[in-house]
Coordinates of C-alpha atoms and ligand atoms in Angstrom, one line a residue:
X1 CA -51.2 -84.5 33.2
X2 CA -54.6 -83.1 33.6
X3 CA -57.1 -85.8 34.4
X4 CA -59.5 -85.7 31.4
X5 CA -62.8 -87.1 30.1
X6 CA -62.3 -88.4 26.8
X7 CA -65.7 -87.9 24.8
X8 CA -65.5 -90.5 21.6
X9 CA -67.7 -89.8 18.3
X10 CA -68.2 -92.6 16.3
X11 CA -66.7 -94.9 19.0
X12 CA -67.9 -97.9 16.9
X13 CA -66.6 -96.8 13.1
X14 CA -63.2 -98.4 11.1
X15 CA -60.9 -95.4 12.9
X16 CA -61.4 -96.2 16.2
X17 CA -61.0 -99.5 16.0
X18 CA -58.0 -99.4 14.1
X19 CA -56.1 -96.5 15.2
X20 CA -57.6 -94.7 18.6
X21 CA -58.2 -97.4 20.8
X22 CA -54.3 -98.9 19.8
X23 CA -53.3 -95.2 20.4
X24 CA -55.0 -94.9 24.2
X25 CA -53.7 -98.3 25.1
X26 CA -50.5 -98.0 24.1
X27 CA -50.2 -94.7 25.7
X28 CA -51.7 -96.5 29.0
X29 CA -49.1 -98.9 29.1
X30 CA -46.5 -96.1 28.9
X31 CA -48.0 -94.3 31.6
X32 CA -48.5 -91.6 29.3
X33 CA -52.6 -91.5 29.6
X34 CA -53.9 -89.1 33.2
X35 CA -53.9 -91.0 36.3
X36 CA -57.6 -90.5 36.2
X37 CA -59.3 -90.8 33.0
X38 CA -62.8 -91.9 31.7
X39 CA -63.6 -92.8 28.2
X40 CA -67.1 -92.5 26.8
X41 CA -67.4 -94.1 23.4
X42 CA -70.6 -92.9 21.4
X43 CA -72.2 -94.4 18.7
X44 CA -75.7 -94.8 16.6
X45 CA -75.3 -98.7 17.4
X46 CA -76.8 -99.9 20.5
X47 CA -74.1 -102.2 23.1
X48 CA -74.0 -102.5 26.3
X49 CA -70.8 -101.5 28.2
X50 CA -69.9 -105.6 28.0
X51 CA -70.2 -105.6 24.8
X52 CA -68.0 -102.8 23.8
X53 CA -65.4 -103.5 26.2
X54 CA -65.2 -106.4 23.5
X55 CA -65.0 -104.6 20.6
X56 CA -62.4 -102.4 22.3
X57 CA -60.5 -105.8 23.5
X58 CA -61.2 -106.9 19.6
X59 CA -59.4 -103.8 18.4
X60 CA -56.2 -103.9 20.7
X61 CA -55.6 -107.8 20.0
X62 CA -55.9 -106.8 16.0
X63 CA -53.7 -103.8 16.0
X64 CA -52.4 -102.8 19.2
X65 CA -48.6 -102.3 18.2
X66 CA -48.4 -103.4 22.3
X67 CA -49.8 -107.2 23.3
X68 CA -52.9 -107.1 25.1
X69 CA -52.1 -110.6 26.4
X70 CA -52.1 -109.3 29.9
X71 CA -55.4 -110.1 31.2
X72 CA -55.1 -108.1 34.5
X73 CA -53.3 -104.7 32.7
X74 CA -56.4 -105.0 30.2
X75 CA -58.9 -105.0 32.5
X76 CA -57.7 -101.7 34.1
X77 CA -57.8 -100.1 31.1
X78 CA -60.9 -101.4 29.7
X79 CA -62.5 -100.6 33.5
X80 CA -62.0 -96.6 32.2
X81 CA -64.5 -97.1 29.2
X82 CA -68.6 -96.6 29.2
X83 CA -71.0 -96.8 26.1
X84 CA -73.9 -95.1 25.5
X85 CA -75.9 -94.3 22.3
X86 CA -76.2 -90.9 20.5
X87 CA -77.8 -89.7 17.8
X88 CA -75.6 -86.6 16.5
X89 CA -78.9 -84.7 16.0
X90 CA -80.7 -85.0 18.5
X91 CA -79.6 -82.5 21.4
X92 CA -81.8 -84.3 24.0
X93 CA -79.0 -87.4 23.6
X94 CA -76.1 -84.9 24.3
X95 CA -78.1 -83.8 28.1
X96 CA -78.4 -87.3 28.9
X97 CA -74.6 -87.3 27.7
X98 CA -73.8 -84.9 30.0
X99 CA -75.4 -86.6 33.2
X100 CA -73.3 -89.7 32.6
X101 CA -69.8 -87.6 31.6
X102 CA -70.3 -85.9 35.2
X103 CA -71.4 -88.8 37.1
X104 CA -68.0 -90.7 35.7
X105 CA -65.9 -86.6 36.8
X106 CA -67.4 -87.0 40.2
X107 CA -66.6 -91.3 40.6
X108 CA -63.1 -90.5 39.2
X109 CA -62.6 -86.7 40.9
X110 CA -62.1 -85.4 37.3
X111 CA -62.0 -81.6 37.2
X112 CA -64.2 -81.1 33.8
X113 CA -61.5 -81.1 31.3
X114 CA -63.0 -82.3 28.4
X115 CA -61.9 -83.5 25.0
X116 CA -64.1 -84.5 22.3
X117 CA -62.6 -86.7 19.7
X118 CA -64.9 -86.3 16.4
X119 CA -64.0 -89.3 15.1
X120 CA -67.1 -89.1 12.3
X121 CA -68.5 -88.5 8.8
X122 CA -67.2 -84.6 8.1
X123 CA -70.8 -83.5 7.7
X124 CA -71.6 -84.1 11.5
X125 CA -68.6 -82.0 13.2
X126 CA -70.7 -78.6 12.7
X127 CA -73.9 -80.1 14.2
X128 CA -71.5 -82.0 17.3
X129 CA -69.7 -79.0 17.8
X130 CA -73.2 -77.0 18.0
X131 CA -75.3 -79.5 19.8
X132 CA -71.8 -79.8 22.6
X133 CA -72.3 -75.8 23.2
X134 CA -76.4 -75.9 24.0
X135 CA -76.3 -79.1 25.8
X136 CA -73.8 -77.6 28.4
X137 CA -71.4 -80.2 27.6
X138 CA -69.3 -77.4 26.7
X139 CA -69.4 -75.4 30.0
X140 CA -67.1 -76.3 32.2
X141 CA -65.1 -75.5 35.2
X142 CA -61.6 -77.0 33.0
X143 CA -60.7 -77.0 29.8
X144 CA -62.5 -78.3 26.3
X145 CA -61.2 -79.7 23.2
X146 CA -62.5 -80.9 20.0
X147 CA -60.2 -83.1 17.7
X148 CA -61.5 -83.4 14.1
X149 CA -61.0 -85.3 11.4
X150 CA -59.9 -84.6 7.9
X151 CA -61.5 -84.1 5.2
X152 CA -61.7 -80.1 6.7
X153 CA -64.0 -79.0 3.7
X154 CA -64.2 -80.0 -0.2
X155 CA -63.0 -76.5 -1.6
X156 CA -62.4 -73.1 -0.2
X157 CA -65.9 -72.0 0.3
X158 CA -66.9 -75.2 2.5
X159 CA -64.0 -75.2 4.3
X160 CA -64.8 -71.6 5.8
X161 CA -68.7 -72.4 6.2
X162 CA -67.3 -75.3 8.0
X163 CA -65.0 -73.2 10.0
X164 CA -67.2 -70.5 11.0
X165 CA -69.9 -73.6 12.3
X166 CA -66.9 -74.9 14.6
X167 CA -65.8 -71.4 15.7
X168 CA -69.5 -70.6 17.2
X169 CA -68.8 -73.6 19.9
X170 CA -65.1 -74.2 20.0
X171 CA -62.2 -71.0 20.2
X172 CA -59.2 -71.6 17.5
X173 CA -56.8 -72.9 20.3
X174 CA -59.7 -75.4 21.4
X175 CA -59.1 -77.0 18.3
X176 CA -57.2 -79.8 17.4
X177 CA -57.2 -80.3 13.5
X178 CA -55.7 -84.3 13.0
X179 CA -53.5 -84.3 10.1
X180 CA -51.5 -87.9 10.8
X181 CA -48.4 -87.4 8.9
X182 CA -47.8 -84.8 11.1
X183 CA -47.7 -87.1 13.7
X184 CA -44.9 -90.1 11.9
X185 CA -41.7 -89.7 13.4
X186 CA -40.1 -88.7 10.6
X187 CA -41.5 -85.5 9.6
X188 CA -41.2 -84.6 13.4
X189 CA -37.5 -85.1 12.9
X190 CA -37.0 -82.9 10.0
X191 CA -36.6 -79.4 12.0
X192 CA -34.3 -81.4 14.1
X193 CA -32.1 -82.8 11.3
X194 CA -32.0 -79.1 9.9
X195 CA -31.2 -77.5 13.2
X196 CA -28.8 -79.9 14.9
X197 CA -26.9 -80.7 11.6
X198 CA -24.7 -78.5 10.3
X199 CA -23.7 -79.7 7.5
X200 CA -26.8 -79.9 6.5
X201 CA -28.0 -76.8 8.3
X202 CA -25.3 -75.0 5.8
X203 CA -26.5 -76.6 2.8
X204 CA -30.2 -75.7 3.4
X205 CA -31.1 -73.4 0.8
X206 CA -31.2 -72.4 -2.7
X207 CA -27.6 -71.7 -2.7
X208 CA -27.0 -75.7 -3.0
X209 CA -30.7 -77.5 -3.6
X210 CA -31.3 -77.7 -6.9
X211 CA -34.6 -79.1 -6.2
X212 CA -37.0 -81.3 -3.7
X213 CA -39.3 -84.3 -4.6
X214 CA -42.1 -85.2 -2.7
X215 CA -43.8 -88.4 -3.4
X216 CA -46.6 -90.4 -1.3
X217 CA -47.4 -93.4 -3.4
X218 CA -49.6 -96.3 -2.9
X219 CA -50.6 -99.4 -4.2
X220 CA -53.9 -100.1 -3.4
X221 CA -56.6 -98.6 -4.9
X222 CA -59.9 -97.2 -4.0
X223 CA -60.7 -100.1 -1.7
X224 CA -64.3 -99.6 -0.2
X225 CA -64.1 -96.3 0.2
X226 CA -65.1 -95.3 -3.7
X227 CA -68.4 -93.8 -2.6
X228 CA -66.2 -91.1 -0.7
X229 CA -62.9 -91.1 -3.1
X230 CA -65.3 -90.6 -6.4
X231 CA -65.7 -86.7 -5.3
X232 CA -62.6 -86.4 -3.6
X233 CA -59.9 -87.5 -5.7
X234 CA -56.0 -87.1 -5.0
X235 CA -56.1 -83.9 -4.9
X236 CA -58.5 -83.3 -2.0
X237 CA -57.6 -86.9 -0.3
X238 CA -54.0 -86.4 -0.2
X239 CA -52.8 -83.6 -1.8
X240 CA -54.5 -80.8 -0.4
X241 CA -53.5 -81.4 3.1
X242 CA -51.2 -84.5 3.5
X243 CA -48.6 -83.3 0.5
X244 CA -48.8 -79.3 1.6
X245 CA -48.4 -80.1 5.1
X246 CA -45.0 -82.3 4.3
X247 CA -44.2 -79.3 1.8
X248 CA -44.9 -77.1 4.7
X249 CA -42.7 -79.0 7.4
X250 CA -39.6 -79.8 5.3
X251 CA -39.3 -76.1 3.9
X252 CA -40.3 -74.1 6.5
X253 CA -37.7 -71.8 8.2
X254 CA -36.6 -72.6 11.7
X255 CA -38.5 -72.1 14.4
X256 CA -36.9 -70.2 17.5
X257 CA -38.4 -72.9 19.4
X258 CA -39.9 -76.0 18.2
X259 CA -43.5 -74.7 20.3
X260 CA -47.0 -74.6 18.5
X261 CA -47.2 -71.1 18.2
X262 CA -43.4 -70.8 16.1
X263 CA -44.0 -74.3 14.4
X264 CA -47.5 -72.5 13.1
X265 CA -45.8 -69.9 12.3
X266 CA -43.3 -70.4 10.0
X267 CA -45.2 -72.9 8.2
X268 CA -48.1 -70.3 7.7
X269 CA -44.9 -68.0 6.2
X270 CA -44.4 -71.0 3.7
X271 CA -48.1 -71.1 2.4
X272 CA -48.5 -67.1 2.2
X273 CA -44.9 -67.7 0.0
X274 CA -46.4 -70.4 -2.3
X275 CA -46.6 -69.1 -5.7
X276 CA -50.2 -68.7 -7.4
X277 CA -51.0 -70.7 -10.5
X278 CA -52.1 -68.7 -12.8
X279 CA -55.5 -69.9 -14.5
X280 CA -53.7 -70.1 -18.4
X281 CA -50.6 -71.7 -16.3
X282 CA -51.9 -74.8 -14.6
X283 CA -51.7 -76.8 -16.9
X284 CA -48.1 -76.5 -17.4
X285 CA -47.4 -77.3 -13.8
X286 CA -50.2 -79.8 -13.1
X287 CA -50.8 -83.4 -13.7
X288 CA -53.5 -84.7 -13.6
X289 CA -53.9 -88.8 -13.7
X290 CA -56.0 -91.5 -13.3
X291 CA -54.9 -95.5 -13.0
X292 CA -55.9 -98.0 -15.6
X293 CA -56.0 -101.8 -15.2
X294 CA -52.7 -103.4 -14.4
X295 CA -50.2 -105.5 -12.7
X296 CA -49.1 -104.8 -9.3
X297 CA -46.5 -107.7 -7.5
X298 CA -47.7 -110.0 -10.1
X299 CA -51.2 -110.0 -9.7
X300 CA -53.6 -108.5 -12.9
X301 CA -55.9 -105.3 -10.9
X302 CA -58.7 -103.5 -12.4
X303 CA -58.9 -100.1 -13.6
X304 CA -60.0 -97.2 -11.8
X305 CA -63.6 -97.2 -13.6
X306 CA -63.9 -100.6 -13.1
X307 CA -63.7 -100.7 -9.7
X308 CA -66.8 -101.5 -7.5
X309 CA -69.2 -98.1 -6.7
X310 CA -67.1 -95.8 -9.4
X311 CA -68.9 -94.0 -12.1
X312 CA -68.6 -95.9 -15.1
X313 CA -67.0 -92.6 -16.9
X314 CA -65.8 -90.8 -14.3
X315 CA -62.6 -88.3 -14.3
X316 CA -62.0 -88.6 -11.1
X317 CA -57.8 -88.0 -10.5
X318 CA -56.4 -91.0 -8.5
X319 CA -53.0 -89.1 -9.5
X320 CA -51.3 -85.6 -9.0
X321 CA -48.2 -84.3 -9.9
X322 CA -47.4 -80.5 -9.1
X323 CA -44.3 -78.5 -10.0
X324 CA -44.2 -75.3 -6.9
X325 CA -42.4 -72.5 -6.2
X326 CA -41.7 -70.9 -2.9
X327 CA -41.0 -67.4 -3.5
X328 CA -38.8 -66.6 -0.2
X329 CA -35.3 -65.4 0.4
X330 CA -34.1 -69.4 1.3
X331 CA -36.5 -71.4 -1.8
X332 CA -36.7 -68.7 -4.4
X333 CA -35.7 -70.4 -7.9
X334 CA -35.5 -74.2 -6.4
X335 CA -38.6 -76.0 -8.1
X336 CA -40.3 -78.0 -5.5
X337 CA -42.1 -81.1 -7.7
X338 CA -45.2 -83.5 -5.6
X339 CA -46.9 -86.4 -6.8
X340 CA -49.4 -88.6 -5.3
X341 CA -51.1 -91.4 -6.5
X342 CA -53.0 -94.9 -6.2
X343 CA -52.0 -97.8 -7.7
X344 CA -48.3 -97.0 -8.0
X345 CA -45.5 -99.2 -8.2
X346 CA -44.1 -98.8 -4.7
X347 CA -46.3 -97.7 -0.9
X348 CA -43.8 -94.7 -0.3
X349 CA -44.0 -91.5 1.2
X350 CA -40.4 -89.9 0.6
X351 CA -38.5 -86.9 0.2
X352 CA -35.7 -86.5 -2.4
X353 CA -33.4 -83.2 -2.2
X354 CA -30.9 -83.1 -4.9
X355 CA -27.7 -81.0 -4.7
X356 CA -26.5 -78.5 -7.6
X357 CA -23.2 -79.3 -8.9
X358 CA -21.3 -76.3 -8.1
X359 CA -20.8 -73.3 -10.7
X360 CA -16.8 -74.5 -11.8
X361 CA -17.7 -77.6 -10.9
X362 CA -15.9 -80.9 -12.7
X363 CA -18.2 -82.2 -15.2
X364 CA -17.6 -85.5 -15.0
X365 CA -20.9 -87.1 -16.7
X366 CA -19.8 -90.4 -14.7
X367 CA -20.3 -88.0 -11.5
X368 CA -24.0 -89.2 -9.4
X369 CA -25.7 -86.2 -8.0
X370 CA -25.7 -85.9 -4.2
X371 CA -29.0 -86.5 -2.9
X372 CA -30.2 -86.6 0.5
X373 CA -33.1 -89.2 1.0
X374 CA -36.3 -89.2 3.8
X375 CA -37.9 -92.0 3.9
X376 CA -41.1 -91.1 5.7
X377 CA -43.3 -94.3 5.5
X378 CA -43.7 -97.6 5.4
X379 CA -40.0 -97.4 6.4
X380 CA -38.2 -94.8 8.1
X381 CA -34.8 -94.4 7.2
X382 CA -32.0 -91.8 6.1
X383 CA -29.3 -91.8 3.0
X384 CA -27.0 -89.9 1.4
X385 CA -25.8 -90.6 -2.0
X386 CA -21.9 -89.3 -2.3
X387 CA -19.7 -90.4 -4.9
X388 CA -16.1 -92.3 -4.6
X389 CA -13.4 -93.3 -6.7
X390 CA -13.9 -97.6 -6.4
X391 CA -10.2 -98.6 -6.8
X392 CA -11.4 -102.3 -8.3
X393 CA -12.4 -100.4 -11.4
X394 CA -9.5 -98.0 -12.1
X395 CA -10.7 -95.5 -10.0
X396 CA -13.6 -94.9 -12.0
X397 CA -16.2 -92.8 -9.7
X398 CA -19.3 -95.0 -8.0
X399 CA -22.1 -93.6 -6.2
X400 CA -22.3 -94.7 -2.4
X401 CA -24.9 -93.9 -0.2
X402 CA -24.5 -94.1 3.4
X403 CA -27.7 -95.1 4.9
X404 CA -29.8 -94.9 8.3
X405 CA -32.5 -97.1 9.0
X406 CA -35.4 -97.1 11.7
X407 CA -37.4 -100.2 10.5
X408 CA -36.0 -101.8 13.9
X409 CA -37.5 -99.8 16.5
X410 CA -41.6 -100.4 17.8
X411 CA -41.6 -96.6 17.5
X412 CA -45.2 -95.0 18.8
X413 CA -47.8 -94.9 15.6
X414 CA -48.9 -91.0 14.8
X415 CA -52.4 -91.1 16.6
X416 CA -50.5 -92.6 19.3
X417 CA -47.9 -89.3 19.7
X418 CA -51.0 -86.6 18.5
X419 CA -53.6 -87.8 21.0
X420 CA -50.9 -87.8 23.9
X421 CA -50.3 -84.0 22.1
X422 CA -54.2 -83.1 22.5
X423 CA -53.9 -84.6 26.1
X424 CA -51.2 -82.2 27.1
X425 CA -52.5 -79.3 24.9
X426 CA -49.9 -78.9 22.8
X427 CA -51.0 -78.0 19.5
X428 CA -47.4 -77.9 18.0
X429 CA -48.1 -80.8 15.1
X430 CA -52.1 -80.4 14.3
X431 CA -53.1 -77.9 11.6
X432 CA -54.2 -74.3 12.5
X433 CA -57.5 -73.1 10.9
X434 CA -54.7 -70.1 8.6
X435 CA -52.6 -73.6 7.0
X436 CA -56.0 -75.0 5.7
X437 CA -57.7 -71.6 4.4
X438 CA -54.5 -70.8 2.9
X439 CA -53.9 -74.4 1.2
X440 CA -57.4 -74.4 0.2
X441 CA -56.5 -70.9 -1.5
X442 CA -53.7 -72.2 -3.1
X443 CA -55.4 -75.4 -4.4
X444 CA -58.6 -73.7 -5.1
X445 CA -58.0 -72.7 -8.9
X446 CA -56.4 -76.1 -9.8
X447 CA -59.9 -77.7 -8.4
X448 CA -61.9 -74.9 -10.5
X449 CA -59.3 -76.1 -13.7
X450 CA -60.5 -79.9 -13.3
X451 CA -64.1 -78.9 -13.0
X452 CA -64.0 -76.9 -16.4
X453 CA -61.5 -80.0 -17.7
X454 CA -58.4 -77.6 -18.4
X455 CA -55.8 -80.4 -17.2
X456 CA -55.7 -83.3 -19.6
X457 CA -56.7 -86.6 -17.7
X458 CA -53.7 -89.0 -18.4
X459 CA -53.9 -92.4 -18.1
X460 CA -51.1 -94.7 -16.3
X461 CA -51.1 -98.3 -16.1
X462 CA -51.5 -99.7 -12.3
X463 CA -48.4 -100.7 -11.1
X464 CA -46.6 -97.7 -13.0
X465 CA -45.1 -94.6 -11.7
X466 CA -47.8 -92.7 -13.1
X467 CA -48.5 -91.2 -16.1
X468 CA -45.5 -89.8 -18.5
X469 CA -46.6 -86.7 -18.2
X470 CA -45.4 -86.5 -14.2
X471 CA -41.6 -87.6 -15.7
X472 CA -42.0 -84.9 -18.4
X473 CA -42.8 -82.6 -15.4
X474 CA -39.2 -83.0 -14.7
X475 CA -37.7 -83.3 -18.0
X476 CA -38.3 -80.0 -18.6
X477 CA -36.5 -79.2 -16.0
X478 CA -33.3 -81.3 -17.2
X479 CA -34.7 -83.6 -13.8
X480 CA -35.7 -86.8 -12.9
X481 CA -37.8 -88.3 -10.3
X482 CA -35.5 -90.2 -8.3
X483 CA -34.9 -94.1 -7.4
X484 CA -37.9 -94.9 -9.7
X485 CA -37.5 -98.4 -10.2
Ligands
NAD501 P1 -67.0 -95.2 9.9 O1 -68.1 -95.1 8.9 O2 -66.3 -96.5 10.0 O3 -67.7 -94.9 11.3 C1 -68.6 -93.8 11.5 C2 -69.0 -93.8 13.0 O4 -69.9 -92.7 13.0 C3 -69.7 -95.0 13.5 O5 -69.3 -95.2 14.9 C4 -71.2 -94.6 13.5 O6 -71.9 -95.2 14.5 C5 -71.1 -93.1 13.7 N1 -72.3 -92.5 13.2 C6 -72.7 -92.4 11.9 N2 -73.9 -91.7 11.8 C7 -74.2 -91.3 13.1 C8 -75.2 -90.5 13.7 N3 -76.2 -90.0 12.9 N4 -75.2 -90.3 15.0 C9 -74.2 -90.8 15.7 N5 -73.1 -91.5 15.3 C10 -73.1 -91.8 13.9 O7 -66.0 -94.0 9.6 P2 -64.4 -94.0 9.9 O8 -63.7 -94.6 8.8 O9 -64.2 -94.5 11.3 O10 -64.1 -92.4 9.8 C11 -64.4 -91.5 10.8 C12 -63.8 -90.1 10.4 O11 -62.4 -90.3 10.3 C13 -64.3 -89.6 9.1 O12 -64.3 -88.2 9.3 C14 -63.2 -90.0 8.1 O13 -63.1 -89.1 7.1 C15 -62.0 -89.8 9.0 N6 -60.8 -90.6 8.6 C16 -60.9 -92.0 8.6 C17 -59.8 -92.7 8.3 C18 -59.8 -94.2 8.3 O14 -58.7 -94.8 8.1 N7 -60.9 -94.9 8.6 C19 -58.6 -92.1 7.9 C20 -58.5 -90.7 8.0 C21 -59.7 -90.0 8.3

């Protein structure tokens, strides 16, 4: 691996404590980090290099997934890490930058490949990116990167803006778009389980799907992040990139090979195949739901617009439901249905494909439909639901399901896998600029329908499934959502 200087925005924010500097260490015990390989941590804060070698200790005894017990394997990866302060406007702090990135290239003999890790409020990637290019930081005799963030833009129209500001400094392959779902085992495993499966590599189409449920449900709620959420909502905090992206990676034809430029590909081919919404249509397709006050594992929770730093009367959707279409030779005619939400019941990030019962099939109403089950998050696990004739009960039929589970294994954490990615330039699993215009496009008229208040706000108690609308979603459909309890 290429030995690399690791440039950190925001080196003293919630991210990289809890997820960047578990990521680096874990990969450092692995032996998966370059043999040579400084770390610059930036920040508005002033520390010395003590003093954030404790916070970076701080971090890794919180949430390291590996113990940082080992006084003598910490030091040598601390020993990698400098602090300085920075200012993300002022260009004059990004030259000084630059004397201390190259004084750590020559101590270490680091060719200058550089990766910049933006790991800051949205508004400041354009201004980074820009102030990296004139200060020189971006000239150099290796390679460059820039990992971002999400949010990538609030709507279309920002989203390009924001797009056009990166691509002055930074060339499409430079850059290194963090979607983490991407990066959970389980959605990396789901070309896999389509290609090295047959059975259900046969199955795999609209043929024998009668339809696939997406759900990401959580149980807090806006925590202290209202100030942000307020403006966002569902749709832009989880729907517009977390839920398309899953939609992207379980439906996507397969790749030749599983390589960036295939993966990007065919999931492109999904988005370009997404039906439109039409404007008088949304509403028949979209939910649109915020949480009121509640009970969730016995304990009474607010409602949405009580909750500290929310508008007292705001519309805000803390819940999405979406009926989809994929008009392609494989998905044409199977109704893909998403819902996300805060506040649910359950903290689940799943997909449900149900089976058709077969044209000529029995129709035995004690029959359960077969389902196959991806559980994505908190747990990662595998079932199929098949039906069998229980000879205790007469041979009436009972559902079994035949279940895989991964709960046991330390398995790496996504930042852990994507940053290792970034390291070795493979882009294969972060989001190319084409997904996020083209999901924008697609989700573009549903924001333009909330902002003129086409969609009916519908209320759902906290600790609910969300509001009866999403259920009536399926209903129409003659479906359910699945294993709601
Ligand atoms: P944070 O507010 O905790 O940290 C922000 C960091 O930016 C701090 O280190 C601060 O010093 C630095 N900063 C702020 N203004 C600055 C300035 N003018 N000059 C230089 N540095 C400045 O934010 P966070 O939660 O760590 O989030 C960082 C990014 O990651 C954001 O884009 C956020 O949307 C994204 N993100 C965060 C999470 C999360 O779980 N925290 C999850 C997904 C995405």
């Amino acid at each position: 691996m290429d030995p690399t200087s690791f440039v950190l925005f925001g080196a003293t924010g919630d991210l990289a404590k809890r997820k960047i500097y578990p990521a680096l260490y874990n990969l450092f015990i692995d032996h998966k980090l370059p043999e040579s390989f400084s770390i610059i941590g930036l920040g508005r804060r002033t520390l010395s290099d003590e003093e954030f070698h404790k916070h970076v200790e701080q971090s890794l005894i919180t949430f390291s997934r590996r113990s940082a017990n080992d006084p003598s394997r910490l030091n040598a990866f601390l020993q990698a890490f400098r602090y300085r302060t920075l200012d993300v406007n002022h260009v004059e702090d990004y030259r000084k930058l630059l004397e201390l990135v190259q004084r750590r290239e020559k101590e270490l003999n680091i060719r200058e490949n550089r990766m910049f890790y933006l790991s800051v409020a949205p508004e400041f990637f354009g201004v980074i990116a820009s102030n990296i290019n004139e200060s020189g930081l971006g000239s150099t005799d290796g390679w460059k990167r820039l990992i971002i963030e999400k949010p990538f833009g609030r709507d279309l129209e920002s989203a390009r803006y924001l797009n056009e500001q990166l691509s002055s400094s930074f060339e499409e392959h430079e850059i290194y778009r963090i979607d983490h779902y991407l990066g959970k085992p389980m959605i990396q495993n789901l070309e896999i389980l389509e290609s090295s499966n047959p059975i259900l590599k046969a199955l795999w189409s609209n043929h024998y799907i009668a339809n696939v449920q997406i759900t990401a449900s959580e149980t807090v709620g806006v925590e202290e992040r209202a100030g942000y959420y307020d403006h966002a909502g569902a749709i832009r905090d989880m729907f517009q990139n977390h839920m398309l992206q899953i939609l992207m990676m379980f439906s996507m034809q397969l790749p030749k090979k599983c390589d960036a430029h295939e993966v990007r590909f065919k999931k492109r081919k999904v988005m370009e195949s997404l039906r439109l919404l039409q404007k008088e249509d949304i509403s028949h397709h979209i939910v649109r739901g915020q949480y009121t006050a509640g009970e969730i594992e016995g304990k009474h929770v607010p409602g949405y617009t009580q909750e500290p730093g929310v508008a007292e009367f705001s519309t805000n959707d803390t819940f999405i439901a979406a009926r989809l279409w994929i008009d392609d030779f494989f998905w044409s005619d199977v109704p893909f249905y998403i819902r996300t939400g805060k506040r649910m019941k359950e903290k689940s990030t799943r997909i449900v494909v149900e089976f058709k019962e077969p044209l000529g099939g029995s129709s035995d109403q004690t029959k359960a439909r077969n389902l196959l089950v991806i559980d994505i998050n908190p747990n990662e696990g595998i079932f199929i639901q098949l039906n069998r004739k229980d000879p205790l009960q007469d041979g009436k039929l009972e559902p079994i399901r035949i279940h895989y589970s991964d709960s046991e294994k330390n398995a790496p954490e996504a930042y852990e896998t994507l940053i290792f990615d970034a390291i070795r330039g493979d882009s294969t699993f972060f989001v190319h600029w084409d997904e996020v215009e083209l999901s924008w496009k697609w989700v573009q008229p549903i924001l333009d329908a909330f902002e003129e208040d086409r969609i009916p706000l519908q209320a759902y108690p906290a600790g609910s499934n969300g509001p009866a609308a999403s259920d009536q979603l399926l209903e129409a459909d003659g479906y359910t959502w699945w294993l709601d309890s």
